[in-house]
């Protein structure tokens, strides 16, 4: 029983440490110009990757019903 309580205490301490780290970090946004340019570039690259690797671009669907039936 003691080992179980120690395990629960360790898990609770670890969870508390993680919560404290997340709260300390916060959701601050970048305010300097270089950081804003880096964030904008990352957003643009992510958008481009989503467009390039979307399902219709990888395997285009037939545009006409006769293209789906091969004899």
Short mmCIF file of C-alpha atoms in Angstrom, two decimals:
data_model
loop_
_atom_site.label_atom_id
_atom_site.label_comp_id
_atom_site.label_asym_id
_atom_site.label_seq_id
_atom_site.Cartn_x
_atom_site.Cartn_y
_atom_site.Cartn_z
CA UNK A 1 0.00 0.00 0.00
CA UNK A 2 2.89 2.33 0.75
CA UNK A 3 4.36 1.82 -2.70
CA UNK A 4 1.02 2.68 -4.29
CA UNK A 5 0.77 5.91 -2.30
CA UNK A 6 4.34 6.81 -3.25
CA UNK A 7 3.50 6.19 -6.90
CA UNK A 8 0.42 8.40 -6.70
CA UNK A 9 2.42 11.10 -4.91
CA UNK A 10 5.12 10.98 -7.57
CA UNK A 11 2.57 11.23 -10.35
CA UNK A 12 0.85 14.15 -8.62
CA UNK A 13 4.19 15.94 -8.17
CA UNK A 14 5.05 15.38 -11.83
CA UNK A 15 1.63 16.67 -12.94
CA UNK A 16 2.05 19.73 -10.73
CA UNK A 17 5.47 20.40 -12.24
CA UNK A 18 4.07 20.18 -15.77
CA UNK A 19 1.16 22.48 -14.92
CA UNK A 20 3.54 25.03 -13.37
CA UNK A 21 5.75 24.95 -16.47
CA UNK A 22 2.77 25.50 -18.79
CA UNK A 23 1.38 28.34 -16.71
CA UNK A 24 4.77 30.01 -16.48
CA UNK A 25 5.29 29.81 -20.23
CA UNK A 26 1.95 31.41 -21.08
CA UNK A 27 0.60 32.21 -24.53
CA UNK A 28 2.71 35.24 -25.30
CA UNK A 29 2.95 36.21 -28.94
CA UNK A 30 6.08 37.39 -30.68
CA UNK A 31 6.31 41.17 -30.83
CA UNK A 32 9.65 41.86 -32.50
CA UNK A 33 9.73 42.19 -36.31
CA UNK A 34 12.07 39.26 -36.90
CA UNK A 35 9.88 36.91 -34.88
CA UNK A 36 6.76 38.09 -36.69
CA UNK A 37 8.42 37.44 -40.06
CA UNK A 38 9.44 33.95 -38.93
CA UNK A 39 5.89 33.19 -37.75
CA UNK A 40 4.38 34.47 -41.02
CA UNK A 41 6.83 32.38 -43.06
CA UNK A 42 5.96 29.28 -41.03
CA UNK A 43 2.22 29.90 -41.55
CA UNK A 44 2.76 30.35 -45.30
CA UNK A 45 4.79 27.14 -45.56
CA UNK A 46 2.17 25.20 -43.58
CA UNK A 47 -0.60 26.53 -45.83
CA UNK A 48 1.36 25.61 -48.93
CA UNK A 49 1.99 22.10 -47.59
CA UNK A 50 -1.73 21.62 -46.85
CA UNK A 51 -2.64 22.70 -50.38
CA UNK A 52 0.11 20.66 -52.08
CA UNK A 53 -0.55 17.44 -50.16
CA UNK A 54 -4.34 17.51 -50.11
CA UNK A 55 -6.21 14.45 -51.42
CA UNK A 56 -7.36 15.88 -54.79
CA UNK A 57 -3.79 16.92 -55.62
CA UNK A 58 -2.33 13.53 -54.77
CA UNK A 59 -4.84 11.40 -56.68
CA UNK A 60 -7.08 13.49 -58.93
CA UNK A 61 -10.65 12.24 -59.28
CA UNK A 62 -12.12 11.66 -62.76
CA UNK A 63 -13.95 14.69 -64.05
CA UNK A 64 -16.38 12.76 -66.26
CA UNK A 65 -18.43 9.65 -65.44
CA UNK A 66 -17.16 7.80 -68.53
CA UNK A 67 -13.60 8.03 -67.17
CA UNK A 68 -14.54 5.87 -64.19
CA UNK A 69 -15.58 2.85 -66.31
CA UNK A 70 -12.82 1.07 -68.18
CA UNK A 71 -13.66 -1.75 -70.65
#
